[in-house]
Amino acid sequence: MPGISTLADDFNDNTVNTTLWPNNYGTYQEAGGRARVACDTGFNAYKSATSYSLTGSSFYLHVYAPAAAGAATSTCTAFITTTTAGTDAGFLIDTAGNAMGCYLRAGFADAGAVFLTYSATDHAWLRLRESAGTLYWDTSPDGTNWTNRRTATTPAWAANTDLALYMDSHRDAGTNNWAEYDNLNTPPVQTIALGTVTETGTAQAITVRKTIGLGRAAETSTAIAPGRRKVRAAGTAAGTEQAVAVTVLRRIPLTPAAETSTAPAVGRAKTVPLSPAASTETVLAATAVKTINLGRALVIETAVPPTPLRTIPLNPATEVGTVPALGRTKTRRVGTTQETDTAIPALLPGSQITHRLRLTGTPATTWHTHGTTTAWACIGRTTPVDALSTEYYEVGITWDRGTPTSFPVDMAIVAVGHEPGSSDWHPAVWDTASSGTGTVAKILVGPDGVVTPLPGRYRAWVRVTAPPELPVLDTAPFDIS
């Protein structure tokens, strides 16, 4: 797709080009060789097709900001916009606030925006360009000499091929007028001032007549031979010493050079003898950074030690089995984890901790949390489950202070030795045990369920949202075969 620099319009035909500007809205026109957008309390804009890219490209234009005319805010803008509202980059001029902002917004906000005191002269021309991973905001008084006002790292969306140029105007009050734009990506008209004509008084006066000797006339059979040479007297040259004063400077607008496909024939070749090349030892400063494409990286067997150490908290557990030494692969087989009933220390009586409660006891009896102030208890199924089966995994829940079914409940099925992460929790439902008594929380587990674990050894975890408490309970291990 084309870069934004290919969008060019000098607005001289006074007719809106709907191919370049298919998305205009509100009140706008093309008149006096400029694009005009109404500055009123409505919303009006020129907007191009969404078919351009900003990477390695740019746009520049001449802006005539609307007068404040009694408004608290009187603005005009020139922005490159994305298809995501509020994600864009460009300029905003507020003549009522006498300010100009250079913006790179996401979600209509830019904490790094640069604000300048607006100058209709210094900021007459605006340019936004992207080069080698950097965005540049530039201004100019004449469209030729530019001053950089801000730089920023190029956003990823600059490479999108659905960007558009957006020029709008708006005021909150006051007298309605117009914001005007001209010479979009077209060079400004240049003028050349001609100096005053001067005279010199060094001409020599003619003192005598000049004669021109004519050669002898050629004869023909019917010609009359001349008797003598003929002379022709040249009159005295007349001159005046009064020069006509030049009253005004003449300005000649230069039009863009036109290119033709037919070149005039060369009469003859001109050659220039070249002198022997001279060698110097002065190194010229590089004008641009040269990049070298790197080949594919080679793999070496020397491991680079990590800078920060990463730790993973594990449930207290002992591990048996011999771990095979690592070769050059990135996998490690861990032996089966075994647990003991004494691995988790009990909470002391009177503890104020009311979450992440751990349960002890045998699977055949109701499990109670440690600590005399804790009211929650649960028991989970310990019989193996077939990995091909889809069925509810139920966990019995009791609460000393009432029925827990009035609170939201979540469950997680996590391999033994790990604690549930945020993505492991799933909403569960309350039910009555199959015996008809007791309250259970359940979640559908299996190939067609909410959780589809592979064969292995797992724990069920239950989390009840009962403000101000948030008990997190785990059950005894069970196998999925």
GROMACS .gro file of C-alpha atoms in nm:
model
  481
    1MET     CA    1   0.000   0.000   0.000
    2PRO     CA    2   0.123   0.359  -0.067
    3GLY     CA    3   0.288   0.581   0.191
    4ILE     CA    4   0.104   0.891   0.313
    5SER     CA    5   0.347   1.107   0.110
    6THR     CA    6   0.166   0.994  -0.208
    7LEU     CA    7  -0.149   1.179  -0.095
    8ALA     CA    8  -0.099   1.517  -0.268
    9ASP     CA    9  -0.348   1.800  -0.337
   10ASP     CA   10  -0.283   2.171  -0.407
   11PHE     CA   11  -0.661   2.248  -0.396
   12ASN     CA   12  -0.622   2.489  -0.689
   13ASP     CA   13  -0.914   2.358  -0.898
   14ASN     CA   14  -1.167   2.462  -0.626
   15THR     CA   15  -1.341   2.124  -0.655
   16VAL     CA   16  -1.327   1.858  -0.379
   17ASN     CA   17  -1.157   1.544  -0.513
   18THR     CA   18  -1.383   1.271  -0.377
   19THR     CA   19  -1.132   1.003  -0.477
   20LEU     CA   20  -0.869   1.150  -0.243
   21TRP     CA   21  -1.126   1.265   0.019
   22PRO     CA   22  -1.410   1.007   0.031
   23ASN     CA   23  -1.468   1.032   0.408
   24ASN     CA   24  -1.528   1.408   0.455
   25TYR     CA   25  -1.817   1.512   0.679
   26GLY     CA   26  -1.991   1.819   0.816
   27THR     CA   27  -1.939   2.156   0.644
   28TYR     CA   28  -1.639   2.184   0.411
   29GLN     CA   29  -1.547   2.324   0.069
   30GLU     CA   30  -1.261   2.397  -0.167
   31ALA     CA   31  -1.239   2.767  -0.255
   32GLY     CA   32  -0.975   3.028  -0.326
   33GLY     CA   33  -0.719   2.753  -0.397
   34ARG     CA   34  -0.750   2.610  -0.043
   35ALA     CA   35  -0.936   2.336   0.144
   36ARG     CA   36  -1.174   2.497   0.393
   37VAL     CA   37  -1.330   2.332   0.703
   38ALA     CA   38  -1.600   2.519   0.894
   39CYS     CA   39  -1.501   2.618   1.250
   40ASP     CA   40  -1.830   2.614   1.439
   41THR     CA   41  -1.987   2.423   1.728
   42GLY     CA   42  -2.051   2.126   1.498
   43PHE     CA   43  -1.803   1.864   1.379
   44ASN     CA   44  -1.653   1.909   1.033
   45ALA     CA   45  -1.352   1.752   0.863
   46TYR     CA   46  -1.160   1.656   0.553
   47LYS     CA   47  -1.071   1.283   0.579
   48SER     CA   48  -0.884   1.080   0.318
   49ALA     CA   49  -0.927   0.720   0.215
   50THR     CA   50  -0.805   0.465   0.475
   51SER     CA   51  -0.540   0.318   0.247
   52TYR     CA   52  -0.202   0.460   0.349
   53SER     CA   53   0.104   0.368   0.558
   54LEU     CA   54   0.331   0.596   0.768
   55THR     CA   55   0.648   0.383   0.787
   56GLY     CA   56   0.927   0.554   0.588
   57SER     CA   57   0.682   0.823   0.474
   58SER     CA   58   0.556   1.171   0.574
   59PHE     CA   59   0.303   1.445   0.510
   60TYR     CA   60   0.338   1.825   0.516
   61LEU     CA   61   0.093   2.109   0.452
   62HIS     CA   62   0.028   2.481   0.499
   63VAL     CA   63  -0.224   2.555   0.778
   64TYR     CA   64  -0.428   2.875   0.824
   65ALA     CA   65  -0.572   2.837   1.177
   66PRO     CA   66  -0.915   2.991   1.250
   67ALA     CA   67  -0.924   3.313   1.455
   68ALA     CA   68  -1.050   3.274   1.814
   69ALA     CA   69  -1.341   3.516   1.748
   70GLY     CA   70  -1.475   3.506   2.104
   71ALA     CA   71  -1.429   3.132   2.172
   72ALA     CA   72  -1.265   2.967   2.473
   73THR     CA   73  -1.138   2.694   2.239
   74SER     CA   74  -1.094   2.740   1.864
   75THR     CA   75  -0.903   2.447   1.714
   76CYS     CA   76  -0.785   2.288   1.393
   77THR     CA   77  -0.592   1.961   1.354
   78ALA     CA   78  -0.385   1.755   1.111
   79PHE     CA   79  -0.360   1.391   1.226
   80ILE     CA   80  -0.270   1.048   1.090
   81THR     CA   81  -0.551   0.826   1.223
   82THR     CA   82  -0.584   0.450   1.267
   83THR     CA   83  -0.901   0.242   1.257
   84THR     CA   84  -0.890   0.240   1.640
   85ALA     CA   85  -1.057   0.553   1.778
   86GLY     CA   86  -0.820   0.776   1.976
   87THR     CA   87  -0.503   0.608   1.845
   88ASP     CA   88  -0.331   0.863   1.617
   89ALA     CA   89  -0.045   1.113   1.574
   90GLY     CA   90  -0.024   1.474   1.455
   91PHE     CA   91  -0.078   1.842   1.542
   92LEU     CA   92  -0.352   2.042   1.719
   93ILE     CA   93  -0.362   2.424   1.711
   94ASP     CA   94  -0.585   2.622   1.954
   95THR     CA   95  -0.580   2.991   1.864
   96ALA     CA   96  -0.804   3.079   2.161
   97GLY     CA   97  -0.549   2.922   2.397
   98ASN     CA   98  -0.253   3.042   2.183
   99ALA     CA   99  -0.106   2.690   2.189
  100MET     CA  100   0.005   2.413   1.957
  101GLY     CA  101   0.038   2.049   2.061
  102CYS     CA  102   0.243   1.765   1.908
  103TYR     CA  103   0.053   1.443   1.990
  104LEU     CA  104   0.105   1.063   1.980
  105ARG     CA  105  -0.218   0.934   2.135
  106ALA     CA  106  -0.354   0.599   2.248
  107GLY     CA  107  -0.705   0.596   2.394
  108PHE     CA  108  -0.729   0.975   2.330
  109ALA     CA  109  -0.439   1.035   2.577
  110ASP     CA  110  -0.069   1.124   2.545
  111ALA     CA  111   0.133   1.178   2.863
  112GLY     CA  112   0.435   1.286   2.657
  113ALA     CA  113   0.262   1.550   2.442
  114VAL     CA  114   0.474   1.859   2.363
  115PHE     CA  115   0.304   2.202   2.381
  116LEU     CA  116   0.435   2.523   2.221
  117THR     CA  117   0.317   2.884   2.220
  118TYR     CA  118   0.143   2.909   1.883
  119SER     CA  119   0.302   3.134   1.620
  120ALA     CA  120   0.114   3.185   1.293
  121THR     CA  121   0.453   3.260   1.131
  122ASP     CA  122   0.683   2.994   1.278
  123HIS     CA  123   0.413   2.723   1.272
  124ALA     CA  124   0.261   2.808   0.931
  125TRP     CA  125   0.376   2.472   0.787
  126LEU     CA  126   0.346   2.140   0.970
  127ARG     CA  127   0.520   1.811   0.889
  128LEU     CA  128   0.497   1.461   1.045
  129ARG     CA  129   0.753   1.208   0.921
  130GLU     CA  130   0.874   0.858   1.010
  131SER     CA  131   1.230   0.738   0.956
  132ALA     CA  132   1.421   0.435   1.085
  133GLY     CA  133   1.195   0.372   1.385
  134THR     CA  134   1.148   0.736   1.493
  135LEU     CA  135   0.860   0.983   1.448
  136TYR     CA  136   0.944   1.352   1.394
  137TRP     CA  137   0.715   1.656   1.439
  138ASP     CA  138   0.853   1.957   1.240
  139THR     CA  139   0.735   2.315   1.172
  140SER     CA  140   0.841   2.576   0.916
  141PRO     CA  141   0.761   2.940   0.829
  142ASP     CA  142   0.802   2.880   0.453
  143GLY     CA  143   0.773   2.507   0.380
  144THR     CA  144   1.148   2.490   0.307
  145ASN     CA  145   1.340   2.551   0.631
  146TRP     CA  146   1.218   2.309   0.902
  147THR     CA  147   1.263   2.300   1.282
  148ASN     CA  148   1.211   1.977   1.476
  149ARG     CA  149   0.972   2.012   1.774
  150ARG     CA  150   0.938   1.652   1.904
  151THR     CA  151   1.061   1.296   1.844
  152ALA     CA  152   0.921   0.963   1.966
  153THR     CA  153   0.966   0.593   1.902
  154THR     CA  154   0.757   0.485   1.605
  155PRO     CA  155   0.440   0.300   1.717
  156ALA     CA  156   0.373  -0.042   1.568
  157TRP     CA  157   0.058   0.084   1.393
  158ALA     CA  158   0.268   0.310   1.166
  159ALA     CA  159   0.320   0.005   0.941
  160ASN     CA  160  -0.056  -0.049   0.903
  161THR     CA  161  -0.190  -0.010   0.549
  162ASP     CA  162  -0.527   0.137   0.650
  163LEU     CA  163  -0.422   0.478   0.786
  164ALA     CA  164  -0.588   0.809   0.687
  165LEU     CA  165  -0.514   1.184   0.702
  166TYR     CA  166  -0.768   1.379   0.908
  167MET     CA  167  -0.805   1.760   0.912
  168ASP     CA  168  -1.087   1.907   1.124
  169SER     CA  169  -1.194   2.227   1.302
  170HIS     CA  170  -1.421   2.306   1.600
  171ARG     CA  171  -1.506   2.587   1.843
  172ASP     CA  172  -1.710   2.597   2.163
  173ALA     CA  173  -1.858   2.947   2.112
  174GLY     CA  174  -1.802   3.280   1.936
  175THR     CA  175  -1.829   3.377   1.569
  176ASN     CA  176  -1.818   3.098   1.311
  177ASN     CA  177  -1.531   3.109   1.059
  178TRP     CA  178  -1.303   2.867   0.869
  179ALA     CA  179  -0.982   2.668   0.911
  180GLU     CA  180  -0.792   2.648   0.582
  181TYR     CA  181  -0.531   2.403   0.446
  182ASP     CA  182  -0.311   2.427   0.136
  183ASN     CA  183  -0.024   2.261  -0.052
  184LEU     CA  184  -0.067   1.912   0.092
  185ASN     CA  185   0.254   1.729  -0.003
  186THR     CA  186   0.312   1.987  -0.281
  187PRO     CA  187   0.601   2.235  -0.270
  188PRO     CA  188   0.527   2.600  -0.194
  189VAL     CA  189   0.529   2.862  -0.472
  190GLN     CA  190   0.869   3.031  -0.469
  191THR     CA  191   0.941   3.393  -0.571
  192ILE     CA  192   1.258   3.556  -0.701
  193ALA     CA  193   1.310   3.927  -0.627
  194LEU     CA  194   1.467   4.119  -0.922
  195GLY     CA  195   1.709   4.399  -0.837
  196THR     CA  196   1.676   4.758  -0.969
  197VAL     CA  197   1.811   4.818  -1.321
  198THR     CA  198   2.135   5.025  -1.320
  199GLU     CA  199   2.312   5.221  -1.598
  200THR     CA  200   2.675   5.291  -1.673
  201GLY     CA  201   2.811   5.602  -1.841
  202THR     CA  202   3.114   5.447  -2.011
  203ALA     CA  203   2.982   5.436  -2.369
  204GLN     CA  204   3.204   5.625  -2.615
  205ALA     CA  205   3.041   5.897  -2.825
  206ILE     CA  206   3.046   5.847  -3.204
  207THR     CA  207   3.247   6.138  -3.351
  208VAL     CA  208   3.255   6.052  -3.723
  209ARG     CA  209   3.043   5.872  -3.971
  210LYS     CA  210   3.114   5.515  -4.042
  211THR     CA  211   3.148   5.386  -4.397
  212ILE     CA  212   3.114   5.030  -4.511
  213GLY     CA  213   3.315   4.934  -4.820
  214LEU     CA  214   3.110   4.726  -5.060
  215GLY     CA  215   3.282   4.472  -5.279
  216ARG     CA  216   3.265   4.501  -5.656
  217ALA     CA  217   2.933   4.399  -5.795
  218ALA     CA  218   2.928   4.083  -6.000
  219GLU     CA  219   2.834   4.123  -6.362
  220THR     CA  220   2.572   3.949  -6.569
  221SER     CA  221   2.510   3.978  -6.935
  222THR     CA  222   2.247   4.243  -6.874
  223ALA     CA  223   2.403   4.428  -6.582
  224ILE     CA  224   2.531   4.781  -6.608
  225ALA     CA  225   2.887   4.807  -6.481
  226PRO     CA  226   2.915   5.044  -6.182
  227GLY     CA  227   3.128   5.348  -6.242
  228ARG     CA  228   3.254   5.370  -5.886
  229ARG     CA  229   3.228   5.213  -5.545
  230LYS     CA  230   2.914   5.274  -5.348
  231VAL     CA  231   2.924   5.400  -4.996
  232ARG     CA  232   2.648   5.411  -4.737
  233ALA     CA  233   2.660   5.669  -4.463
  234ALA     CA  234   2.558   5.546  -4.116
  235GLY     CA  235   2.383   5.805  -3.906
  236THR     CA  236   2.513   5.911  -3.569
  237ALA     CA  237   2.392   5.687  -3.291
  238ALA     CA  238   2.153   5.863  -3.059
  239GLY     CA  239   2.156   5.785  -2.688
  240THR     CA  240   1.976   5.902  -2.377
  241GLU     CA  241   2.106   5.912  -2.028
  242GLN     CA  242   1.772   5.876  -1.850
  243ALA     CA  243   1.690   5.528  -1.725
  244VAL     CA  244   1.334   5.431  -1.637
  245ALA     CA  245   1.321   5.360  -1.264
  246VAL     CA  246   1.184   5.023  -1.158
  247THR     CA  247   0.897   5.100  -0.921
  248VAL     CA  248   0.821   4.750  -0.792
  249LEU     CA  249   0.992   4.419  -0.751
  250ARG     CA  250   0.882   4.158  -0.995
  251ARG     CA  251   0.797   3.819  -0.859
  252ILE     CA  252   0.795   3.522  -1.092
  253PRO     CA  253   0.610   3.213  -0.959
  254LEU     CA  254   0.797   2.899  -1.042
  255THR     CA  255   0.577   2.611  -1.151
  256PRO     CA  256   0.679   2.250  -1.080
  257ALA     CA  257   0.916   2.120  -1.346
  258ALA     CA  258   0.741   1.919  -1.616
  259GLU     CA  259   0.894   1.605  -1.754
  260THR     CA  260   0.877   1.501  -2.121
  261SER     CA  261   0.971   1.174  -2.280
  262THR     CA  262   1.142   1.331  -2.584
  263ALA     CA  263   1.494   1.464  -2.537
  264PRO     CA  264   1.650   1.699  -2.800
  265ALA     CA  265   1.919   1.542  -3.010
  266VAL     CA  266   2.275   1.612  -2.900
  267GLY     CA  267   2.464   1.803  -3.172
  268ARG     CA  268   2.799   1.681  -3.067
  269ALA     CA  269   2.956   1.527  -2.763
  270LYS     CA  270   3.151   1.741  -2.523
  271THR     CA  271   3.439   1.580  -2.343
  272VAL     CA  272   3.615   1.693  -2.029
  273PRO     CA  273   3.963   1.561  -1.963
  274LEU     CA  274   3.985   1.418  -1.613
  275SER     CA  275   4.294   1.477  -1.406
  276PRO     CA  276   4.446   1.181  -1.219
  277ALA     CA  277   4.253   1.098  -0.905
  278ALA     CA  278   4.412   1.224  -0.587
  279SER     CA  279   4.414   1.012  -0.273
  280THR     CA  280   4.378   1.168   0.073
  281GLU     CA  281   4.379   1.020   0.419
  282THR     CA  282   4.095   1.232   0.550
  283VAL     CA  283   3.797   1.017   0.639
  284LEU     CA  284   3.463   1.171   0.556
  285ALA     CA  285   3.195   1.158   0.825
  286ALA     CA  286   2.930   0.900   0.755
  287THR     CA  287   2.603   1.056   0.645
  288ALA     CA  288   2.387   0.760   0.732
  289VAL     CA  289   2.403   0.452   0.949
  290LYS     CA  290   2.485   0.142   0.751
  291THR     CA  291   2.322  -0.181   0.861
  292ILE     CA  292   2.454  -0.531   0.803
  293ASN     CA  293   2.212  -0.822   0.784
  294LEU     CA  294   2.325  -1.085   1.034
  295GLY     CA  295   2.326  -1.447   0.933
  296ARG     CA  296   2.147  -1.719   1.126
  297ALA     CA  297   2.273  -1.743   1.484
  298LEU     CA  298   2.479  -2.051   1.565
  299VAL     CA  299   2.387  -2.262   1.865
  300ILE     CA  300   2.664  -2.316   2.118
  301GLU     CA  301   2.662  -2.545   2.414
  302THR     CA  302   2.771  -2.283   2.665
  303ALA     CA  303   2.467  -2.172   2.864
  304VAL     CA  304   2.436  -1.806   2.958
  305PRO     CA  305   2.350  -1.777   3.329
  306PRO     CA  306   2.025  -1.588   3.389
  307THR     CA  307   2.065  -1.244   3.543
  308PRO     CA  308   1.771  -1.260   3.784
  309LEU     CA  309   1.693  -1.581   3.971
  310ARG     CA  310   1.335  -1.695   3.929
  311THR     CA  311   1.174  -1.892   4.208
  312ILE     CA  312   0.855  -2.097   4.193
  313PRO     CA  313   0.680  -2.162   4.523
  314LEU     CA  314   0.582  -2.530   4.551
  315ASN     CA  315   0.353  -2.701   4.795
  316PRO     CA  316   0.557  -2.882   5.060
  317ALA     CA  317   0.625  -3.222   4.906
  318THR     CA  318   0.899  -3.478   4.884
  319GLU     CA  319   1.016  -3.619   4.554
  320VAL     CA  320   1.144  -3.970   4.489
  321GLY     CA  321   1.290  -4.127   4.181
  322THR     CA  322   1.604  -4.051   3.992
  323VAL     CA  323   1.590  -3.758   3.755
  324PRO     CA  324   1.781  -3.837   3.431
  325ALA     CA  325   2.064  -3.597   3.346
  326LEU     CA  326   1.980  -3.335   3.089
  327GLY     CA  327   2.139  -3.370   2.749
  328ARG     CA  328   2.092  -3.101   2.488
  329THR     CA  329   1.715  -3.116   2.495
  330LYS     CA  330   1.499  -2.872   2.686
  331THR     CA  331   1.275  -3.128   2.858
  332ARG     CA  332   1.309  -3.284   3.201
  333ARG     CA  333   1.121  -3.585   3.328
  334VAL     CA  334   1.026  -3.555   3.693
  335GLY     CA  335   0.951  -3.859   3.900
  336THR     CA  336   0.618  -3.915   4.074
  337THR     CA  337   0.559  -3.674   4.360
  338GLN     CA  338   0.474  -3.823   4.697
  339GLU     CA  339   0.313  -3.650   4.988
  340THR     CA  340   0.293  -3.699   5.361
  341ASP     CA  341   0.017  -3.598   5.596
  342THR     CA  342   0.258  -3.394   5.808
  343ALA     CA  343   0.411  -3.179   5.533
  344ILE     CA  344   0.188  -2.874   5.600
  345PRO     CA  345   0.230  -2.701   5.937
  346ALA     CA  346  -0.086  -2.625   6.130
  347LEU     CA  347  -0.197  -2.272   6.202
  348LEU     CA  348  -0.173  -2.171   6.562
  349PRO     CA  349  -0.493  -2.121   6.758
  350GLY     CA  350  -0.615  -1.766   6.739
  351SER     CA  351  -0.463  -1.705   6.394
  352GLN     CA  352  -0.629  -1.421   6.201
  353ILE     CA  353  -0.554  -1.576   5.858
  354THR     CA  354  -0.885  -1.649   5.683
  355HIS     CA  355  -0.770  -1.743   5.333
  356ARG     CA  356  -0.544  -2.002   5.165
  357LEU     CA  357  -0.658  -2.250   5.434
  358ARG     CA  358  -0.501  -2.596   5.414
  359LEU     CA  359  -0.684  -2.910   5.522
  360THR     CA  360  -0.557  -3.218   5.705
  361GLY     CA  361  -0.708  -3.549   5.796
  362THR     CA  362  -0.780  -3.872   5.614
  363PRO     CA  363  -0.997  -3.885   5.301
  364ALA     CA  364  -1.252  -4.100   5.483
  365THR     CA  365  -1.350  -3.822   5.724
  366THR     CA  366  -1.455  -3.459   5.698
  367TRP     CA  367  -1.147  -3.237   5.679
  368HIS     CA  368  -1.119  -2.938   5.903
  369THR     CA  369  -0.878  -2.651   5.868
  370HIS     CA  370  -0.621  -2.581   6.134
  371GLY     CA  371  -0.696  -2.304   6.378
  372THR     CA  372  -0.988  -2.279   6.616
  373THR     CA  373  -1.135  -1.965   6.451
  374THR     CA  374  -1.177  -2.110   6.101
  375ALA     CA  375  -1.534  -2.208   6.008
  376TRP     CA  376  -1.478  -2.368   5.666
  377ALA     CA  377  -1.429  -2.737   5.591
  378CYS     CA  378  -1.445  -2.958   5.281
  379ILE     CA  379  -1.388  -3.315   5.163
  380GLY     CA  380  -1.309  -3.432   4.812
  381ARG     CA  381  -1.341  -3.750   4.614
  382THR     CA  382  -1.030  -3.972   4.625
  383THR     CA  383  -1.128  -4.258   4.393
  384PRO     CA  384  -0.958  -4.260   4.049
  385VAL     CA  385  -1.133  -4.107   3.745
  386ASP     CA  386  -1.094  -4.232   3.388
  387ALA     CA  387  -0.947  -3.967   3.156
  388LEU     CA  388  -1.206  -4.062   2.890
  389SER     CA  389  -1.495  -3.992   3.127
  390THR     CA  390  -1.674  -3.658   3.153
  391GLU     CA  391  -1.845  -3.617   3.491
  392TYR     CA  392  -1.890  -3.375   3.776
  393TYR     CA  393  -1.614  -3.362   4.033
  394GLU     CA  394  -1.787  -3.279   4.363
  395VAL     CA  395  -1.637  -3.132   4.679
  396GLY     CA  396  -1.834  -3.125   5.001
  397ILE     CA  397  -1.835  -2.783   5.170
  398THR     CA  398  -1.948  -2.699   5.526
  399TRP     CA  399  -1.957  -2.362   5.697
  400ASP     CA  400  -2.017  -2.322   6.069
  401ARG     CA  401  -2.190  -1.986   6.023
  402GLY     CA  402  -2.463  -2.088   5.781
  403THR     CA  403  -2.511  -2.226   5.432
  404PRO     CA  404  -2.232  -2.136   5.185
  405THR     CA  405  -2.455  -2.159   4.877
  406SER     CA  406  -2.539  -1.789   4.896
  407PHE     CA  407  -2.182  -1.702   4.788
  408PRO     CA  408  -2.008  -1.738   4.449
  409VAL     CA  409  -1.783  -2.043   4.427
  410ASP     CA  410  -1.491  -2.129   4.190
  411MET     CA  411  -1.297  -2.453   4.147
  412ALA     CA  412  -0.961  -2.549   3.998
  413ILE     CA  413  -0.820  -2.892   3.910
  414VAL     CA  414  -0.440  -2.864   3.938
  415ALA     CA  415  -0.159  -3.120   3.926
  416VAL     CA  416  -0.020  -3.216   4.265
  417GLY     CA  417   0.275  -2.998   4.362
  418HIS     CA  418   0.132  -2.681   4.205
  419GLU     CA  419  -0.101  -2.408   4.319
  420PRO     CA  420  -0.376  -2.272   4.093
  421GLY     CA  421  -0.297  -1.964   3.884
  422SER     CA  422  -0.552  -1.706   3.776
  423SER     CA  423  -0.630  -1.897   3.453
  424ASP     CA  424  -0.692  -2.225   3.644
  425TRP     CA  425  -1.003  -2.102   3.828
  426HIS     CA  426  -1.345  -2.175   3.675
  427PRO     CA  427  -1.696  -2.093   3.804
  428ALA     CA  428  -1.849  -2.388   3.988
  429VAL     CA  429  -2.209  -2.456   4.090
  430TRP     CA  430  -2.367  -2.550   4.420
  431ASP     CA  431  -2.562  -2.875   4.455
  432THR     CA  432  -2.680  -3.132   4.706
  433ALA     CA  433  -2.476  -3.448   4.757
  434SER     CA  434  -2.604  -3.764   4.585
  435SER     CA  435  -2.695  -3.895   4.931
  436GLY     CA  436  -2.950  -3.614   4.956
  437THR     CA  437  -2.776  -3.444   5.243
  438GLY     CA  438  -2.488  -3.202   5.258
  439THR     CA  439  -2.377  -2.921   5.028
  440VAL     CA  440  -2.130  -2.974   4.743
  441ALA     CA  441  -1.959  -2.753   4.487
  442LYS     CA  442  -1.906  -2.919   4.151
  443ILE     CA  443  -1.743  -2.864   3.813
  444LEU     CA  444  -1.759  -3.075   3.496
  445VAL     CA  445  -1.427  -3.252   3.430
  446GLY     CA  446  -1.331  -3.457   3.124
  447PRO     CA  447  -1.300  -3.436   2.743
  448ASP     CA  448  -1.634  -3.251   2.716
  449GLY     CA  449  -1.605  -3.058   3.040
  450VAL     CA  450  -1.478  -2.723   3.160
  451VAL     CA  451  -1.146  -2.881   3.257
  452THR     CA  452  -0.977  -3.151   3.042
  453PRO     CA  453  -0.670  -3.275   3.234
  454LEU     CA  454  -0.440  -3.549   3.105
  455PRO     CA  455  -0.382  -3.865   3.309
  456GLY     CA  456  -0.196  -3.787   3.631
  457ARG     CA  457  -0.234  -3.705   3.999
  458TYR     CA  458  -0.439  -3.393   4.085
  459ARG     CA  459  -0.590  -3.188   4.367
  460ALA     CA  460  -0.920  -3.007   4.360
  461TRP     CA  461  -0.919  -2.650   4.493
  462VAL     CA  462  -1.226  -2.454   4.605
  463ARG     CA  463  -1.252  -2.075   4.644
  464VAL     CA  464  -1.559  -1.916   4.804
  465THR     CA  465  -1.615  -1.541   4.778
  466ALA     CA  466  -1.772  -1.464   5.118
  467PRO     CA  467  -1.666  -1.107   5.204
  468PRO     CA  468  -1.471  -1.023   5.404
  469GLU     CA  469  -1.347  -1.385   5.385
  470LEU     CA  470  -1.210  -1.555   5.076
  471PRO     CA  471  -1.135  -1.913   5.185
  472VAL     CA  472  -0.925  -2.119   4.943
  473LEU     CA  473  -0.950  -2.492   5.028
  474ASP     CA  474  -0.774  -2.792   4.874
  475THR     CA  475  -0.870  -3.158   4.885
  476ALA     CA  476  -0.680  -3.483   4.904
  477PRO     CA  477  -0.502  -3.599   4.585
  478PHE     CA  478  -0.690  -3.814   4.335
  479ASP     CA  479  -0.583  -3.990   4.016
  480ILE     CA  480  -0.701  -3.948   3.657
  481SER     CA  481  -0.606  -4.268   3.477
   0.00000   0.00000   0.00000
